[in-house]
Coordinates of C-alpha atoms and ligand atoms in Angstrom, one line a residue:
S1 CA 0.0 0.0 0.0
L2 CA 3.0 2.3 0.3
T3 CA 4.0 1.9 -3.4
V4 CA 2.2 5.1 -4.5
L5 CA 4.3 7.2 -2.0
S6 CA 7.7 8.8 -2.6
D7 CA 10.6 7.3 -0.6
P8 CA 10.7 10.0 2.0
Q9 CA 6.9 9.6 2.5
K10 CA 7.3 5.9 2.9
A11 CA 10.0 6.4 5.5
L12 CA 7.8 8.9 7.4
V13 CA 4.8 6.5 7.4
R14 CA 7.0 3.7 8.8
K15 CA 8.4 6.0 11.4
L16 CA 5.0 7.2 12.5
C17 CA 3.8 3.6 12.9
S18 CA 6.8 2.9 15.2
L19 CA 5.7 6.0 17.2
G20 CA 2.2 4.6 17.9
Q21 CA 0.4 6.3 15.0
S22 CA -0.6 3.1 12.9
H23 CA -4.3 3.9 13.5
L24 CA -3.9 6.7 10.9
F25 CA -3.2 4.0 8.2
A26 CA -5.7 1.4 9.5
K27 CA -7.8 1.6 6.4
W28 CA -4.9 1.2 4.1
P29 CA -4.7 -0.5 1.6
C30 CA -8.2 -1.9 0.9
N31 CA -10.5 1.1 1.8
T32 CA -8.4 4.0 0.4
S33 CA -7.6 5.2 -3.0
P34 CA -4.0 5.9 -4.1
T35 CA -5.0 9.6 -4.2
S36 CA -6.2 9.7 -0.7
R37 CA -3.1 7.8 0.6
R38 CA -0.9 10.3 -1.2
K39 CA -2.9 13.2 0.2
L40 CA -2.5 12.1 3.7
A41 CA 1.2 11.3 3.3
T42 CA 1.8 14.8 1.7
Q43 CA 0.1 16.5 4.6
L44 CA 2.1 14.5 7.1
Q45 CA 5.2 15.4 5.3
E46 CA 4.3 19.1 5.5
L47 CA 3.6 18.8 9.2
D48 CA 6.9 17.0 9.7
E49 CA 8.8 19.8 7.9
A50 CA 6.9 22.6 9.7
Y51 CA 7.6 21.5 13.3
A52 CA 11.0 23.0 14.0
D53 CA 11.8 21.0 17.1
G54 CA 12.4 17.6 15.4
G55 CA 9.5 17.2 13.0
L56 CA 6.6 14.9 13.9
E57 CA 8.8 12.6 15.9
G58 CA 9.8 15.6 18.1
Y59 CA 6.2 16.7 18.3
I60 CA 5.0 13.3 19.5
N61 CA 7.7 13.0 22.0
N62 CA 7.2 16.5 23.4
A63 CA 3.5 15.9 23.5
K64 CA 3.8 12.6 25.4
R65 CA 6.0 14.3 28.0
L66 CA 3.8 17.3 28.5
L67 CA 0.6 15.2 28.5
S68 CA 2.1 12.9 31.2
D69 CA 3.1 16.0 33.2
S70 CA -0.4 17.4 32.8
R71 CA -2.0 14.1 33.9
E72 CA 0.2 13.9 37.0
G73 CA -0.5 17.6 37.8
V74 CA 3.2 18.5 37.5
N75 CA 3.5 22.3 38.1
P76 CA 5.6 23.6 35.1
L77 CA 6.9 26.3 37.4
E78 CA 8.0 23.7 40.1
G79 CA 10.7 25.1 42.2
W80 CA 10.0 28.7 41.3
E81 CA 8.6 31.1 43.9
P82 CA 6.6 34.1 42.6
S83 CA 6.8 37.6 43.9
V84 CA 5.6 41.0 42.6
P85 CA 8.3 42.4 40.3
E86 CA 9.6 46.0 40.3
G87 CA 8.6 48.0 37.3
E88 CA 7.9 51.5 36.1
R89 CA 4.3 52.6 36.9
F90 CA 2.9 55.8 35.4
D91 CA -0.1 58.1 35.7
L92 CA -1.2 60.2 32.8
G93 CA -0.6 63.9 33.3
T94 CA 2.4 63.5 35.7
K95 CA 5.8 64.9 35.2
E96 CA 7.3 61.4 35.1
F97 CA 4.9 60.4 32.3
E98 CA 5.7 63.4 30.2
E99 CA 9.4 63.2 30.7
T100 CA 9.6 59.5 29.9
E101 CA 7.3 59.8 26.9
S102 CA 9.4 62.8 25.6
A103 CA 12.6 60.7 25.9
G104 CA 10.9 57.9 24.0
R105 CA 9.3 59.9 21.2
P106 CA 12.4 60.3 18.9
E107 CA 12.8 56.5 19.1
L108 CA 9.4 56.1 17.3
G109 CA 11.2 56.6 14.1
K110 CA 13.3 53.5 14.6
V111 CA 10.5 51.0 15.3
G112 CA 9.5 47.9 13.3
F113 CA 6.0 46.8 13.9
V114 CA 4.8 43.2 14.2
L115 CA 1.1 42.4 14.3
V116 CA 0.1 39.0 15.4
A117 CA -3.1 38.2 13.5
G118 CA -3.3 34.5 13.1
G119 CA -6.0 33.9 15.7
L120 CA -9.5 32.7 14.8
G121 CA -11.3 34.8 17.2
E122 CA -13.4 31.8 18.3
R123 CA -14.5 33.5 21.5
L124 CA -15.8 36.5 19.6
G125 CA -17.7 34.3 17.2
Y126 CA -17.1 36.5 14.2
S127 CA -17.1 34.9 10.8
S128 CA -14.2 36.9 9.2
I129 CA -10.8 38.3 10.2
K130 CA -10.7 40.4 13.4
V131 CA -8.3 43.0 11.9
G132 CA -11.1 43.9 9.4
L133 CA -13.5 44.8 12.2
P134 CA -14.2 48.5 12.8
T135 CA -12.3 50.0 15.7
E136 CA -15.3 52.4 16.3
M137 CA -18.4 53.3 14.3
A138 CA -17.9 57.0 14.0
T139 CA -15.3 56.6 11.2
E140 CA -15.6 52.8 10.8
T141 CA -11.8 52.6 10.5
C142 CA -10.9 48.9 10.7
Y143 CA -8.1 47.7 13.0
L144 CA -5.6 47.1 10.2
Q145 CA -6.2 50.6 8.8
Y146 CA -5.8 52.1 12.2
Y147 CA -2.5 50.3 12.8
I148 CA -1.2 51.4 9.4
E149 CA -2.3 55.0 9.9
Y150 CA -0.4 55.0 13.1
I151 CA 2.8 53.7 11.6
L152 CA 2.6 56.1 8.7
A153 CA 2.0 59.0 11.1
V154 CA 5.1 58.3 13.2
Q155 CA 7.1 57.6 10.1
V156 CA 6.4 61.1 8.8
K157 CA 7.0 62.7 12.1
Y158 CA 10.0 60.8 13.4
G159 CA 11.2 58.5 10.6
E160 CA 13.7 61.1 9.1
G161 CA 12.9 59.8 5.7
K162 CA 13.0 56.2 6.7
R163 CA 10.1 53.9 5.9
L164 CA 9.0 52.0 8.9
P165 CA 8.3 48.3 8.3
L166 CA 5.2 46.3 9.3
C167 CA 5.2 42.5 9.6
I168 CA 1.9 40.7 9.9
M169 CA 1.8 37.1 11.2
T170 CA -1.2 35.4 9.6
S171 CA -2.4 31.8 9.7
G172 CA -4.1 29.4 7.3
D173 CA -7.4 30.8 8.7
T174 CA -6.6 34.5 8.2
N175 CA -3.9 34.8 5.5
E176 CA -6.0 35.1 2.4
K177 CA -8.5 37.5 3.9
T178 CA -5.8 39.7 5.3
A179 CA -3.9 39.9 2.0
K180 CA -7.2 40.7 0.3
L181 CA -8.1 43.4 2.8
L182 CA -4.7 45.0 2.2
R183 CA -4.9 44.8 -1.6
K184 CA -8.5 46.0 -1.8
N185 CA -7.5 49.1 0.2
N186 CA -4.3 49.8 -1.6
Y187 CA -2.3 48.8 1.5
F188 CA -4.1 51.7 3.4
G189 CA -1.5 54.1 2.0
M190 CA 1.6 52.1 2.9
Q191 CA 4.1 51.0 0.3
K192 CA 3.6 47.3 -0.5
S193 CA 7.3 46.8 0.1
Q194 CA 7.0 47.9 3.7
I195 CA 4.8 45.0 4.6
T196 CA 6.0 41.5 5.1
I197 CA 3.5 38.7 5.7
V198 CA 4.6 35.6 7.5
Q199 CA 2.2 32.8 7.8
Q200 CA 2.0 30.3 10.6
G201 CA 2.0 26.7 9.4
Q202 CA -1.3 24.9 9.0
G203 CA -1.1 24.3 12.8
V204 CA 0.1 21.2 14.7
P205 CA -1.7 17.8 14.8
A206 CA -4.6 17.6 17.2
L207 CA -4.1 14.7 19.8
M208 CA -6.8 12.4 21.1
D209 CA -5.2 10.8 24.1
N210 CA -2.2 10.7 26.5
N211 CA -0.3 8.6 24.0
A212 CA -0.3 11.6 21.6
K213 CA -2.3 9.8 19.0
M214 CA -3.1 12.1 16.1
V215 CA -6.7 12.4 14.8
L216 CA -8.2 12.0 11.3
E217 CA -11.0 14.2 10.1
E218 CA -14.4 12.6 10.8
N219 CA -15.5 12.6 7.2
D220 CA -12.1 12.5 5.5
S221 CA -9.6 9.8 6.4
S222 CA -7.0 11.4 4.2
K223 CA -6.7 14.4 6.4
I224 CA -5.2 15.0 9.8
V225 CA -7.0 17.4 12.2
T226 CA -4.7 20.3 13.0
K227 CA -5.1 23.2 15.5
P228 CA -3.2 26.5 15.8
H229 CA 0.1 26.3 17.6
G230 CA -0.3 29.7 19.3
H231 CA 1.1 33.2 18.9
G232 CA 4.5 32.1 20.2
D233 CA 5.2 31.0 16.6
V234 CA 5.9 34.6 15.8
H235 CA 9.5 34.6 17.0
A236 CA 10.4 31.5 15.0
L237 CA 8.8 33.0 11.9
L238 CA 10.7 36.3 12.4
Y239 CA 13.8 34.2 12.5
T240 CA 13.2 31.8 9.6
H241 CA 12.0 34.6 7.3
G242 CA 15.0 36.7 8.2
V243 CA 12.8 39.6 9.2
A244 CA 14.6 40.6 12.4
K245 CA 18.0 40.4 10.7
R246 CA 16.8 42.5 7.7
W247 CA 15.2 45.2 9.8
L248 CA 18.4 45.4 11.9
S249 CA 20.5 46.0 8.8
D250 CA 18.0 48.6 7.6
G251 CA 18.6 50.6 10.7
I252 CA 15.6 49.6 12.8
E253 CA 16.4 49.5 16.5
W254 CA 13.2 48.4 18.2
L255 CA 10.6 45.8 17.5
T256 CA 7.1 46.0 18.9
L257 CA 4.6 43.1 18.9
F258 CA 0.9 43.8 19.2
Q259 CA -2.4 42.0 19.1
D260 CA -5.1 42.1 16.5
T261 CA -7.9 44.1 18.3
N262 CA -6.6 46.7 20.7
G263 CA -7.5 50.2 19.5
L264 CA -5.7 51.8 22.4
A265 CA -2.5 49.9 21.6
F266 CA -0.2 52.8 20.7
H267 CA -1.0 55.7 23.1
T268 CA 1.8 54.4 25.3
L269 CA 4.4 53.2 22.8
P270 CA 6.7 56.2 23.2
L271 CA 6.4 55.9 27.0
M272 CA 7.5 52.2 26.7
L273 CA 10.4 53.3 24.5
G274 CA 11.4 55.9 27.1
V275 CA 11.4 53.1 29.8
S276 CA 13.3 50.6 27.6
K277 CA 15.9 53.2 26.8
K278 CA 16.4 54.3 30.4
L279 CA 16.6 50.8 31.8
D280 CA 18.3 49.3 28.8
L281 CA 15.7 46.6 28.5
I282 CA 15.8 43.8 25.9
M283 CA 12.1 43.1 26.5
N284 CA 9.5 45.5 28.0
S285 CA 5.9 44.4 28.5
L286 CA 3.1 46.9 28.7
A287 CA 1.1 46.0 31.8
V288 CA -2.1 47.1 33.4
P289 CA -3.6 46.6 36.9
R290 CA -5.1 43.1 36.7
K291 CA -8.3 41.8 38.4
A292 CA -7.8 38.4 40.0
K293 CA -8.8 35.6 37.6
Q294 CA -9.0 38.1 34.7
A295 CA -8.0 36.2 31.5
I296 CA -4.7 38.0 31.2
G297 CA -1.4 36.7 32.4
G298 CA 0.3 38.1 35.5
I299 CA 3.9 39.3 35.3
A300 CA 5.9 37.8 38.1
K301 CA 9.4 37.8 39.4
L302 CA 10.3 34.1 39.9
K303 CA 13.1 33.0 42.2
H304 CA 14.4 29.5 41.9
Q305 CA 14.3 27.9 45.4
T306 CA 17.5 25.9 45.0
T307 CA 19.6 27.9 42.5
G308 CA 18.5 31.3 43.7
E309 CA 18.2 32.3 40.0
Y310 CA 15.7 35.1 39.1
K311 CA 13.6 35.6 36.0
T312 CA 10.8 38.0 35.2
L313 CA 8.1 36.2 33.3
N314 CA 4.4 36.2 32.4
V315 CA 2.6 33.5 34.3
E316 CA -0.5 32.7 32.2
Y317 CA -3.8 33.2 33.9
N318 CA -4.6 29.5 34.2
Q319 CA -1.2 28.8 35.9
L320 CA -1.1 31.7 38.3
D321 CA -3.6 30.4 40.8
P322 CA -2.0 26.9 41.2
L323 CA 1.4 28.4 41.4
L324 CA 0.4 30.8 44.2
R325 CA -1.3 28.0 46.1
A326 CA 1.7 25.7 45.7
T327 CA 4.0 28.3 47.1
G328 CA 2.2 29.1 50.3
N329 CA -0.4 31.7 49.2
L330 CA -3.3 29.6 50.1
D331 CA -6.0 31.9 48.7
G332 CA -4.4 31.7 45.2
D333 CA -5.2 34.3 42.6
V334 CA -7.1 36.9 44.6
N335 CA -7.3 40.7 44.7
D336 CA -5.4 42.7 47.2
E337 CA -8.1 44.1 49.5
K338 CA -6.5 47.5 49.6
T339 CA -6.4 48.1 45.9
G340 CA -9.1 45.8 44.6
Y341 CA -6.6 44.4 42.1
S342 CA -4.3 41.4 41.8
P343 CA -0.8 42.4 43.1
F344 CA 0.6 41.0 39.8
P345 CA 0.6 43.4 36.9
G346 CA -1.4 42.1 34.0
N347 CA 0.3 41.3 30.7
I348 CA -1.5 42.6 27.6
N349 CA 0.9 41.2 25.1
Q350 CA 2.0 44.6 23.9
L351 CA 5.7 43.9 23.8
L352 CA 8.8 46.0 23.0
F353 CA 12.2 44.5 22.1
K354 CA 15.6 45.9 21.6
L355 CA 16.2 44.6 18.1
D356 CA 19.9 43.8 18.3
A357 CA 19.7 41.7 21.4
Y358 CA 16.4 40.2 20.2
S359 CA 18.0 39.2 16.9
D360 CA 21.0 37.6 18.7
A361 CA 18.6 35.5 20.8
L362 CA 16.8 34.4 17.7
N363 CA 20.0 33.4 16.0
R364 CA 21.0 31.3 19.1
T365 CA 17.6 29.6 19.6
K366 CA 15.8 29.9 16.2
G367 CA 13.1 31.7 18.3
L368 CA 11.5 28.5 19.6
M369 CA 9.3 29.1 22.6
P370 CA 8.6 26.6 25.3
E371 CA 5.3 24.6 24.7
F372 CA 2.5 23.7 27.0
V373 CA -0.7 21.6 26.7
N374 CA -4.0 22.2 28.3
P375 CA -6.4 19.2 27.7
K376 CA -9.8 19.2 29.3
Y377 CA -10.4 15.7 30.8
K378 CA -13.7 13.8 30.8
D379 CA -12.7 11.5 33.7
D380 CA -11.1 11.8 37.1
A381 CA -8.2 9.5 36.1
K382 CA -7.4 12.0 33.3
T383 CA -7.3 9.4 30.6
V384 CA -10.1 10.7 28.3
F385 CA -10.2 14.1 26.7
K386 CA -13.4 16.1 26.1
K387 CA -12.0 17.1 22.7
P388 CA -8.7 16.7 21.0
T389 CA -5.9 18.9 22.3
R390 CA -2.6 20.1 20.9
L391 CA 0.7 21.7 22.0
E392 CA 0.8 25.5 22.1
C393 CA 3.3 28.3 22.7
M394 CA 3.1 32.0 23.6
M395 CA 4.9 35.0 22.4
Q396 CA 5.3 36.5 25.9
D397 CA 7.5 33.5 26.9
F398 CA 10.4 35.2 25.1
P399 CA 12.4 35.8 28.4
T400 CA 12.8 32.0 28.7
I401 CA 15.3 32.1 25.8
L402 CA 17.5 34.9 27.3
E403 CA 20.7 33.8 29.1
G404 CA 23.0 35.2 31.8
E405 CA 23.0 39.0 32.2
D406 CA 20.5 39.4 29.3
A407 CA 17.9 37.6 31.3
K408 CA 17.9 40.5 33.8
R409 CA 17.1 43.0 31.1
V410 CA 13.4 42.2 31.2
G411 CA 10.9 44.7 32.7
F412 CA 7.5 46.2 32.3
T413 CA 5.7 49.6 32.0
S414 CA 2.5 49.8 33.9
V415 CA -0.3 52.2 32.9
S416 CA -4.0 52.1 33.8
A417 CA -6.0 50.0 31.3
D418 CA -8.3 52.9 30.4
L419 CA -5.4 54.5 28.5
C420 CA -3.9 51.5 26.7
F421 CA -5.9 48.3 26.7
S422 CA -9.4 47.2 25.6
P423 CA -9.3 44.3 23.1
V424 CA -12.3 42.9 21.3
K425 CA -12.3 39.2 22.1
N426 CA -15.6 38.1 23.5
A427 CA -19.2 37.6 22.4
T428 CA -21.7 39.8 24.2
S429 CA -23.1 37.0 26.4
D430 CA -19.6 36.2 27.8
G431 CA -18.8 39.9 28.0
A432 CA -21.9 40.6 30.1
E433 CA -20.9 37.8 32.5
L434 CA -17.4 39.3 32.9
Q435 CA -18.8 42.7 33.4
A436 CA -21.1 41.4 36.1
Q437 CA -17.9 40.2 37.9
N438 CA -16.5 43.7 37.5
T439 CA -14.0 42.7 34.8
Q440 CA -13.4 44.2 31.4
P441 CA -16.0 42.6 29.0
G442 CA -13.7 42.7 26.0
T443 CA -16.6 43.1 23.5
A444 CA -17.0 45.3 20.4
A445 CA -19.1 47.9 22.3
S446 CA -16.7 48.1 25.2
G447 CA -13.6 48.3 22.9
E448 CA -15.2 51.2 21.0
A449 CA -16.4 53.1 24.2
D450 CA -12.9 52.6 25.8
Q451 CA -11.2 54.1 22.8
F452 CA -13.3 57.3 23.1
G453 CA -12.8 57.1 26.9
A454 CA -9.0 57.1 26.4
V455 CA -9.0 60.2 24.2
R456 CA -11.3 61.9 26.7
K457 CA -9.0 61.1 29.5
I458 CA -6.1 62.7 27.6
L459 CA -8.1 65.8 26.8
V460 CA -9.2 66.2 30.4
S461 CA -5.6 65.8 31.6
L462 CA -4.7 68.7 29.3
G463 CA -7.5 70.9 30.8
C464 CA -10.2 70.6 28.1
H465 CA -13.8 70.7 29.4
V466 CA -15.2 67.4 28.3
E467 CA -18.5 66.1 29.8
T468 CA -19.1 62.4 30.3
A469 CA -22.3 60.8 29.0
S470 CA -24.4 58.6 31.3
E471 CA -24.0 54.8 31.0
E472 CA -26.1 53.0 28.5
T473 CA -26.6 49.3 27.9
Y474 CA -26.4 47.7 24.4
A475 CA -26.9 43.9 23.9
G476 CA -26.3 43.5 27.7
I477 CA -23.0 45.4 27.8
Q478 CA -22.9 48.7 29.8
V479 CA -20.8 51.4 28.2
V480 CA -20.2 55.1 28.6
P481 CA -21.0 56.0 25.0
G482 CA -19.5 59.4 24.6
P483 CA -18.6 61.9 23.7
A484 CA -17.2 60.0 20.8
I485 CA -13.8 61.5 20.0
V486 CA -11.5 60.2 17.3
I487 CA -8.1 61.9 16.9
K488 CA -6.3 60.3 13.9
P489 CA -2.7 59.5 14.6
N490 CA -1.4 62.1 12.2
A491 CA -3.2 64.8 14.3
A492 CA -1.7 63.4 17.6
C493 CA -0.3 60.0 18.2
C494 CA 0.5 60.1 21.9
P495 CA -0.6 62.2 24.9
G496 CA 2.5 64.5 24.5
E497 CA 1.4 65.5 21.0
Y498 CA -2.0 66.6 22.1
H499 CA -0.5 69.9 23.4
R500 CA 0.2 71.0 19.9
L501 CA -3.3 70.1 18.7
F502 CA -5.1 71.8 21.7
P503 CA -2.8 74.7 22.6
T504 CA -5.4 76.4 24.7
P505 CA -7.3 73.5 26.2
D506 CA -9.3 75.7 28.6
K507 CA -11.1 77.1 25.6
V508 CA -12.3 73.7 24.4
K509 CA -15.7 72.5 25.5
I510 CA -17.3 69.2 24.4
S511 CA -20.8 68.1 25.5
A512 CA -21.7 64.6 26.5
N513 CA -23.6 63.6 23.3
S514 CA -21.1 65.1 20.9
T515 CA -18.9 63.5 18.2
L516 CA -15.5 65.0 17.2
I517 CA -13.3 63.6 14.5
V518 CA -10.0 65.2 13.7
R519 CA -7.5 64.3 10.9
G520 CA -4.5 66.2 9.7
S521 CA -1.0 66.9 10.9
E522 CA -1.5 70.7 10.7
V523 CA -4.8 71.0 12.4
T524 CA -5.0 73.1 15.5
I525 CA -8.1 73.4 17.7
E526 CA -7.8 76.7 19.6
S527 CA -11.3 77.4 20.9
L528 CA -14.4 75.3 20.4
D529 CA -17.8 74.8 21.9
L530 CA -19.1 71.6 20.6
D531 CA -22.6 70.2 21.1
G532 CA -23.3 67.9 18.2
T533 CA -21.0 66.5 15.5
L534 CA -17.9 68.2 14.1
V535 CA -15.5 66.7 11.5
V536 CA -12.2 68.5 11.0
D537 CA -10.4 66.9 8.0
A538 CA -7.2 68.2 6.5
D539 CA -4.9 66.5 4.0
E540 CA -1.1 66.5 4.4
N541 CA 0.3 70.0 4.2
K542 CA -3.1 71.6 4.6
S543 CA -3.7 73.5 7.7
I544 CA -6.9 74.2 9.6
V545 CA -7.2 76.4 12.7
V546 CA -10.5 76.0 14.6
K547 CA -11.0 79.2 16.5
D548 CA -14.1 80.7 18.2
K549 CA -16.1 77.9 16.7
I550 CA -19.6 77.1 18.2
V551 CA -21.2 74.0 16.8
K552 CA -24.8 73.0 17.7
N553 CA -26.5 70.4 15.6
E554 CA -28.4 67.2 16.0
G555 CA -25.2 65.2 15.7
W556 CA -24.9 61.4 15.4
V557 CA -26.8 59.1 17.7
K558 CA -26.6 55.5 18.7
V559 CA -29.7 53.5 17.9
A560 CA -30.1 50.2 19.9
D561 CA -30.4 47.1 17.6
D562 CA -29.4 43.7 18.7
S563 CA -31.3 41.7 16.1
S564 CA -29.6 43.0 13.0
D565 CA -28.4 40.5 10.3
D566 CA -25.2 42.6 10.0
E567 CA -22.7 41.0 12.3
I568 CA -20.9 44.2 13.0
I569 CA -24.1 45.8 14.3
K570 CA -25.2 42.7 16.1
M571 CA -22.0 42.3 18.1
R572 CA -22.3 45.9 19.4
G573 CA -26.1 46.1 19.7
Y574 CA -26.4 49.5 18.0
Y575 CA -25.8 51.4 14.8
I576 CA -25.0 55.1 14.3
L577 CA -27.7 57.4 12.9
R578 CA -25.9 60.3 11.3
K579 CA -28.4 63.1 11.7
E580 CA -26.4 66.2 11.3
A581 CA -22.7 67.3 11.3
D582 CA -20.6 70.4 10.7
W583 CA -17.5 69.8 8.5
I584 CA -14.3 71.8 8.2
E585 CA -12.2 70.4 5.3
E586 CA -9.0 71.3 3.5
K587 CA -8.4 68.8 0.7
N588 CA -5.9 68.3 -2.1
N589 CA -7.8 65.4 -3.5
S590 CA -10.9 63.4 -2.9
C591 CA -9.5 61.3 0.0
A592 CA -12.3 61.3 2.6
I593 CA -12.2 60.6 6.3
L594 CA -15.4 58.5 6.1
Ligands
UGB1 N1 -2.8 34.7 17.6 C1 -2.0 34.3 16.5 O1 -1.6 35.1 15.8 N2 -1.8 32.9 16.3 C2 -2.3 32.0 17.2 O2 -2.1 30.8 16.9 C3 -3.1 32.4 18.3 C4 -3.3 33.8 18.5 P1 -5.8 35.6 21.9 P2 -4.9 34.7 24.5 O3 -4.2 40.5 26.2 O4 -6.1 39.7 26.5 C5 -3.2 36.5 25.3 O5 -6.3 34.2 21.6 O6 -3.9 33.7 24.0 C6 -2.9 36.1 17.9 C7 -2.1 36.4 26.4 O7 -1.6 35.1 26.4 O8 -6.7 36.8 21.7 O9 -6.2 34.2 25.2 C8 -4.3 36.6 17.8 O10 -4.7 36.8 16.5 C9 -2.6 36.8 27.7 O11 -1.5 36.8 28.7 O12 -5.3 35.8 23.4 O13 -4.2 35.6 25.6 C10 -4.3 37.8 18.8 O14 -3.9 38.9 18.0 C11 -3.2 38.2 27.7 O15 -2.2 39.1 27.3 C12 -3.2 37.4 19.8 O16 -2.4 36.4 19.2 C13 -4.3 38.2 26.6 O17 -3.8 37.8 25.3 C14 -3.7 37.0 21.1 O18 -4.5 35.8 21.0 C15 -4.9 39.6 26.4

């Protein structure tokens, strides 16, 4: 039955049989056609080549070891004692914030950007790619456009003629749609050559039991079931595609990794750059105060009980509680009564690396991250899985590949979440449950409201008079809906740049039900009394000064609707009714803000 296969395929099938995988070929030769045998062998060969740590043999052996550890309840952090790490904590509007951000701003022109966008967004239940979702409904800018607008804005302001690169990690689930979104929108104004797409493999084989038996598709015995290997793949891909090396030789000095749906992601990038520069960090994680049991990892300082060695590492949310209980903290992952938060800063996977040291670490290790497995068992003896599992890895585990003195150059920058973190990950029903527990719901409506909230927070810190709307509930999610303020990155890309945009903040008044949209690097808003909607839209090199402007119109209003067929409306529970708006425009061409 092997005769239809190539020699390497034959050898692989024989090896897999010796590794306990003969069930995959049980129907050979009688019940399978030569085509389906070749198809399965070809897929196995691809999976074998894609798994960097020893092909399928390595995968099966790693899986057996990790599954056995999981069954026996082995703590992967055995021997390590967690404590709360030292880090830099900042409040918006303070001298420390402003000084650190100012020190970091010039570094913006030396950053390479890496977007991890291979996730399926299963928890959100959206049928397409998450980077194509609107960040907010006032301008309907999608996440990918927003990220590119940001990169182009800092390129113009700080790049000194350099083009800043963007790498997007896609997966089999997201690659085609991401490439299409870019093409359809002419790369959102970026040069095609600035963008590198690296694709995660088709995933790793799903495993049905503790013997790491692979699984065939139910209706197709010529296909292995695969599952995503996790965002940790990004480091290996940046190595194998030579991205880190190329950027380094192009004069890029920093590399930032960010997730697919956080519309607040970049308000604090220059602050992080300031911290990394001051402390000479190889890896700097953006952190937020974390609620106990919130589904974000906790950054911990770990001390090895016998060697005395220290490392600062993200402990993933499902591991933090058992680790704390195993090391004498009998209540596990609980809030500090005084602050109402977990004492461990929350990792939001907004990571900043010093590119030279990062690249050295990749060259030494090929960027392979440690793996873990998280099977859900059906029985107490932990022998039957509820559904097939697989090995995964995480991008925030990078410190595990640092050695010696380098391992000490890991830190974090902590800022309150309302300025930097509100991802869109959950369906409204799960979001409502989280919100009832006083945890960020992570839904489309809360992501949008929090973006407006972050901009309001910056404006208020300057001294603008911005009212806050009363809470409203859409599709079960409570939000503070407005005022809705969108400041495009070319108008201001971080809190320190808002001073130029609003030079006399005391003369700016925005009512609770208003919408303000501003685009343009030479727009200045000197004095404004806004009660309704105002759009200020200037092309590059066109200036607009808003002075003594009083706007009173019917504005744009949210209309509740949770039964729409349109997924975008349904996941928010509202749409925008654009009743009336004032526009101030200075255009070279027909490029429109909406
Ligand atoms: N992603 C990929 O590109 N490929 C993959 O195979 C998987 C994901 P999730 P998760 O900030 O809220 C992380 O699934 O894993 C991309 C941190 O581990 O949204 O539950 C995907 O497209 C956690 O410590 O997140 O949790 C997305 O852009 C905490 O920081 C990104 O990876 C948490 O995020 C994250 O994937 C959080």
